[in-house]
Coordinates of C-alpha atoms in Angstrom, one line a residue:
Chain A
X451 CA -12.4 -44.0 55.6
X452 CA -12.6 -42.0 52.5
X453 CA -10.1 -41.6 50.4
X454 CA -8.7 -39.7 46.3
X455 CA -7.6 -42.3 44.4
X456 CA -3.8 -42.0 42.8
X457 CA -3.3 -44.9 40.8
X458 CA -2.9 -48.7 40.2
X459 CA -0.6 -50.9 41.1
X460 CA 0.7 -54.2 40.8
X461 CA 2.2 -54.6 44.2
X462 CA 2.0 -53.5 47.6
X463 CA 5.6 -52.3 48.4
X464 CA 5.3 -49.8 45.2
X465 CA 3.3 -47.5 47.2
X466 CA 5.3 -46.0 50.0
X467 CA 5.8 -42.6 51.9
X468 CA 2.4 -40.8 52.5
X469 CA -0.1 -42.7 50.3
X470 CA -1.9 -45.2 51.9
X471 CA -2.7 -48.8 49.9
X472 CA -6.3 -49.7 49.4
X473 CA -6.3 -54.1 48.4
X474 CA -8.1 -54.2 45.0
X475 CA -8.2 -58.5 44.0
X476 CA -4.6 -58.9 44.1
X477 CA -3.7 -55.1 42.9
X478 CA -3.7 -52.5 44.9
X479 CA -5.1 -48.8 44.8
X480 CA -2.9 -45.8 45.7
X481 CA -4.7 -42.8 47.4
X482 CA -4.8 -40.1 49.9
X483 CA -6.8 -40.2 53.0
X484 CA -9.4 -37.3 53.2
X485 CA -12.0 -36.6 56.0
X486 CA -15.4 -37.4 55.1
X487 CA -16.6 -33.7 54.7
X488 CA -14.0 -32.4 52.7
X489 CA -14.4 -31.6 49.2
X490 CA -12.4 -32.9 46.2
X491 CA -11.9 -29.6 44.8
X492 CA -10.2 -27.9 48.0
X493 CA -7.1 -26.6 46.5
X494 CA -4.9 -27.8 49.1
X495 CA -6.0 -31.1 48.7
X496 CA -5.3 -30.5 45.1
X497 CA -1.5 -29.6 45.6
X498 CA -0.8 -32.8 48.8
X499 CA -2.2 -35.3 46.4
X500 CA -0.3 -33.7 43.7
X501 CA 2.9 -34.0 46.2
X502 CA 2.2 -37.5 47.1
X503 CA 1.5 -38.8 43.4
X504 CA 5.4 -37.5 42.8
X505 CA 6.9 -39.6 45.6
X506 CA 4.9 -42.3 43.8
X507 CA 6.9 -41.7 40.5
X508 CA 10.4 -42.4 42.5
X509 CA 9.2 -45.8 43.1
X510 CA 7.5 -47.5 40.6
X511 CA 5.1 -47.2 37.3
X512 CA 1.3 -47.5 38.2
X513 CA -1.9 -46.7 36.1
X514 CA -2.6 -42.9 36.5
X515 CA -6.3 -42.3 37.9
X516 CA -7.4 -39.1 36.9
X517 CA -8.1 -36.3 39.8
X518 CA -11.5 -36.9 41.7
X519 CA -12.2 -40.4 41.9
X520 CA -13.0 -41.3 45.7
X521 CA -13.6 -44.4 47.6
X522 CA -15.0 -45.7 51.0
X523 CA -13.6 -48.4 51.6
X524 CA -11.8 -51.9 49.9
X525 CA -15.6 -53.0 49.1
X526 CA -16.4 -49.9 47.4
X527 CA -12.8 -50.3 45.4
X528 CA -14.0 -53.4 44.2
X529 CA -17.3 -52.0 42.9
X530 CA -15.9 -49.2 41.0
X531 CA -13.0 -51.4 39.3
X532 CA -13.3 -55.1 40.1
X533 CA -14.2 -54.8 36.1
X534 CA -11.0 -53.1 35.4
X535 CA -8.6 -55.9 37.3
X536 CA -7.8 -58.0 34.7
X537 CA -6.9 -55.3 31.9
X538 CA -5.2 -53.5 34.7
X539 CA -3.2 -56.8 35.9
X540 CA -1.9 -57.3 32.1
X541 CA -0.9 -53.9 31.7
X542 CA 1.1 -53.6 34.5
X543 CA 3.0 -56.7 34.2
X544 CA 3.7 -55.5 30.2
X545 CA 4.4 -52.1 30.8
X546 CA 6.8 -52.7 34.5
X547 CA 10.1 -51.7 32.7
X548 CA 8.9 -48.6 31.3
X549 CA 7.8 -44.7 31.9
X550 CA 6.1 -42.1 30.1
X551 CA 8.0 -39.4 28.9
X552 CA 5.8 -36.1 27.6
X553 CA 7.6 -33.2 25.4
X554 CA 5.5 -30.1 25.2
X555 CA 5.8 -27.7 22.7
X556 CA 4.8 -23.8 21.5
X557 CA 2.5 -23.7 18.9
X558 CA 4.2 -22.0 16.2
X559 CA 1.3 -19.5 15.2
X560 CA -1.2 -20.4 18.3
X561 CA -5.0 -20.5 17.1
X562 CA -7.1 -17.3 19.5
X563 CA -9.0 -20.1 22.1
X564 CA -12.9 -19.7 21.4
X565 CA -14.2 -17.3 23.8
X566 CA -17.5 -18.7 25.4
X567 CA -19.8 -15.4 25.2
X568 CA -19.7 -15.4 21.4
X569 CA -21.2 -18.9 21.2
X570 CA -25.2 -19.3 21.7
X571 CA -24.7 -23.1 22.7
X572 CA -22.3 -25.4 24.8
X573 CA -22.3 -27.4 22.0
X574 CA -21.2 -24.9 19.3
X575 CA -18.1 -23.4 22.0
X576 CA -17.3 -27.0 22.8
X577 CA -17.0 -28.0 18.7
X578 CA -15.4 -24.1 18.1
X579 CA -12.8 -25.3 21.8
X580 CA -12.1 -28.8 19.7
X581 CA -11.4 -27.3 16.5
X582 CA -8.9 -24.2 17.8
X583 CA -7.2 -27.4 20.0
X584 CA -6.7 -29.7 16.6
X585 CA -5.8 -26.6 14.5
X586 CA -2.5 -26.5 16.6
X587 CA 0.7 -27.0 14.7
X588 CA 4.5 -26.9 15.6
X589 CA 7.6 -25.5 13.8
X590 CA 8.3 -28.3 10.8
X591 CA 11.5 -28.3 11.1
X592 CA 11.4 -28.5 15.4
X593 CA 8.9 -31.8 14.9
X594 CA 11.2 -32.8 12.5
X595 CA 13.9 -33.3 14.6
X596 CA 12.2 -34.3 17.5
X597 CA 10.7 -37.6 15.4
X598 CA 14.5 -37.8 13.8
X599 CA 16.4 -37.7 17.8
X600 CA 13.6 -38.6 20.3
X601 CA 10.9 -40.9 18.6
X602 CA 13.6 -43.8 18.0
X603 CA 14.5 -44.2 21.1
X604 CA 10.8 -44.9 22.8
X605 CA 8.9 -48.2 22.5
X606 CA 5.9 -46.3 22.0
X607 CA 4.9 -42.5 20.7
X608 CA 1.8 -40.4 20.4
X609 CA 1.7 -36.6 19.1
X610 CA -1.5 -35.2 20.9
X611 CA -3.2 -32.1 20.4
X612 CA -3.7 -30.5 24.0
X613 CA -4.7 -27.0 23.9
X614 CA -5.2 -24.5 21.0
X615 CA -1.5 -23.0 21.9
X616 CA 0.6 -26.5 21.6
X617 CA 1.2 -29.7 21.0
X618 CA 2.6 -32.5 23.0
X619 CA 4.6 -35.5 22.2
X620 CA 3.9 -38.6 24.6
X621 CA 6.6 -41.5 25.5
X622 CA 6.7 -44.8 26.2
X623 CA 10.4 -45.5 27.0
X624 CA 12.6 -48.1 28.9
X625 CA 13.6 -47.4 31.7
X626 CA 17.1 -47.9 31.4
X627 CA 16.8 -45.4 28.2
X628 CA 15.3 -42.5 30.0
X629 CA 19.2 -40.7 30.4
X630 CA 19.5 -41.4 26.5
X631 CA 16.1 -39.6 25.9
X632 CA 16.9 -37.0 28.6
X633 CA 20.3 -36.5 26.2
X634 CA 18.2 -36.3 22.9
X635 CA 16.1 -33.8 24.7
X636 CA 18.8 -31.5 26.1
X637 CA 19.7 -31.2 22.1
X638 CA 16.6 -29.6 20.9
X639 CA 17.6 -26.5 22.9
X640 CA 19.5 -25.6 19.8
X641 CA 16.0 -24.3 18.2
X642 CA 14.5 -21.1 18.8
X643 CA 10.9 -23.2 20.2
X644 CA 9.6 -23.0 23.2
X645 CA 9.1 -26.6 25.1
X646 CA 8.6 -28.4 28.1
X647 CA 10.2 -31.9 28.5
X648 CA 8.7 -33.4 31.5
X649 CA 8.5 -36.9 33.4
X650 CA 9.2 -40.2 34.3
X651 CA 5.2 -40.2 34.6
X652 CA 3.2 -43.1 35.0
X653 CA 0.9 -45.1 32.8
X654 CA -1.2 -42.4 31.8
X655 CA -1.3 -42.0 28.1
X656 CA -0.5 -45.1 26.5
X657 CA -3.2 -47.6 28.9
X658 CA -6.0 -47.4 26.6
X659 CA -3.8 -48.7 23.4
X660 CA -6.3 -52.2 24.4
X661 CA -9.5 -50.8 24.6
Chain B
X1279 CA 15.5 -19.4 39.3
X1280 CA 14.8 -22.2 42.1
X1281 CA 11.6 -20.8 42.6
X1282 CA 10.4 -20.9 39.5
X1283 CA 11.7 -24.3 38.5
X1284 CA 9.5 -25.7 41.5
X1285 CA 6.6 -23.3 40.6
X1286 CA 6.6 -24.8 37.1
X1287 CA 7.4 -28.5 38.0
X1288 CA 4.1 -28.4 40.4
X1289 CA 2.3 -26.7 37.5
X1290 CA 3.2 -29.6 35.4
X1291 CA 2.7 -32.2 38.2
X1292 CA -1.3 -30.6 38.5
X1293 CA -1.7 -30.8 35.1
X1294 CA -0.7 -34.3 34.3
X1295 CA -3.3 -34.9 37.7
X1296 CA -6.2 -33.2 36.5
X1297 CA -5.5 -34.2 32.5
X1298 CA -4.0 -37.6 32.5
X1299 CA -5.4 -41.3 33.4
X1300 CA -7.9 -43.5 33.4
X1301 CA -11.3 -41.7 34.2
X1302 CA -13.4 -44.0 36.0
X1303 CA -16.9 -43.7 34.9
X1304 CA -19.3 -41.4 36.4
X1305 CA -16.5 -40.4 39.0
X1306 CA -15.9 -36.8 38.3
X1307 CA -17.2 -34.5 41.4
X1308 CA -18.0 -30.7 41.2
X1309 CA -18.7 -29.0 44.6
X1310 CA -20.6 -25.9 44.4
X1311 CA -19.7 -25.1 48.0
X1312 CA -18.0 -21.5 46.9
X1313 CA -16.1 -19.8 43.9
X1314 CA -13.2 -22.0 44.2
X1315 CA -14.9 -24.9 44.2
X1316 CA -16.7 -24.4 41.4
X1317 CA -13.6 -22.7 39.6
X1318 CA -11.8 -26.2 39.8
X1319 CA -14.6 -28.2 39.5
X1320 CA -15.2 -26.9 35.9
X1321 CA -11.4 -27.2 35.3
X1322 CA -11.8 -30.7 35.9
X1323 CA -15.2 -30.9 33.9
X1324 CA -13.6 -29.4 30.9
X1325 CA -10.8 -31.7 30.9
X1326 CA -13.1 -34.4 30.8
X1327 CA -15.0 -33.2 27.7
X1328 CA -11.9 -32.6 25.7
X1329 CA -10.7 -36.3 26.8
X1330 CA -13.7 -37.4 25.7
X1331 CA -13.9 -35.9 22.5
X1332 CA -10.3 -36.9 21.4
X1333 CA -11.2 -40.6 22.4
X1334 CA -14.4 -40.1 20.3
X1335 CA -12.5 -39.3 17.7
X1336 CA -9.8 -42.0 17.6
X1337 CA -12.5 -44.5 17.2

């Protein structure tokens, strides 16, 4: 067996339809079965797993794995995580009730991204990719608003700097407030901004608040 | 209209795969098998870095 890793999970009957369940202590890893030949990067793979990891989101929260982490087998799963169980126990059992939430939104003057031929050095077009991506900034009065109508309602937030051509808002909410966030959302579309307000996600932003 | 709603929800959904979560250490793959390969393996690489340098900074 071989197989991309989706996510963590606290219990067995969270992971359902086309994912199979790989025993991790008493957790449990979500993934996609792959044949042992066939590279992570295949594009196709790319979009099933992508699929898959949304019939996930129906069910339950999990902890996010980021794309390309592959496993053998339940012995290899315990080699490449067993470390990780007992963080990963605690904050699933804290963070059950609740879903991400992520609001993207235009930079209002978007920084030119770094273009790598005018750099001598990875280094330099990696510090030049950084600075563009923290030089991003948002309509005052849109961020505003959003920290006014949206922020209040979540348990937890996070403005992040993504790209050099936005910024995103991550949050935590409740559960049971996710219509109320979706109703502060709708409201922004009064401003002449572009954004994106996406989710439920997972745990994907807000699981490294213990490190 | 549909068809772009679903175009731009999988968009979304592949970027919250490739940019979001735990990174387990070590884990990150590039195939150099052809261009596309390579193409998304560097996507993924880049992702990484930036990840990395925002934790770095946090700290």
């Amino acid at each position: 067996m071989r197989a991309v890793v989706i996510g963590a999970h606290r219990h067995r009957d969270d992971i359902r339809d086309d994912a199979i369940a790989i025993p991790l202590a008493d957790l449990f890893l979500s993934g996609v079965e792959i044949a042992e030949q066939q590279p992570v990067s295949d594009r196709q793979l790319l979009v099933r797993v992508s699929r898959i990891r949304a019939q996930l989101l129906e069910r339950a929260t999990f902890i996010a794995i980021r794309y390309g982490f592959v496993i053998a087998n339940e012995s290899d799963a315990m080699a490449k995580c067993g470390a990780q169980v007992e963080r990963w126990r605690r904050l699933l059992d804290e963070h059950r009730d609740e879903v991400e939430l992520t609001l993207k939104v235009a930079a209002a003057a978007p920084l030119p991204r770094p273009n790598r031929t005018d750099f001598g050095s990875g280094a330099d077009y990696l510090r030049a990719l950084h600075a563009a991506t923290q030089g991003a900034a948002i309509d005052e009065s849109f961020r505003a608003a959003v920290d006014a109508q949206l922020v209040p309602l979540a348990n937890q937030h996070r403005w992040i700097h993504r790209d050099n051509a936005s910024m995103e808002l991550a949050l935590l909410v409740a559960r049971e407030r996710v219509a109320d966030v979706n109703v502060a959302g709708a409201k922004l579309k009064s401003f002449d901004v572009p954004f994106l307000f996406s989710g439920p996600w997972p745990l994907e932003v807000f699981i490294d608040d213990h490190e | 209209m549909a068809d772009n709603d679903e175009e731009l929800s999988l968009l979304e959904a592949l970027d919250h795969l490739l940019d979001r979560g735990v990174v387990i250490s070590g884990e990150a793959v590039i195939s150099i098998g052809d261009v596309d390969l390579l193409y998304l393996g560097l996507n993924i690489v880049l992702a990484n870095v930036d990840a990395i340098i925002r934790t770095a900074n946090k700290r």
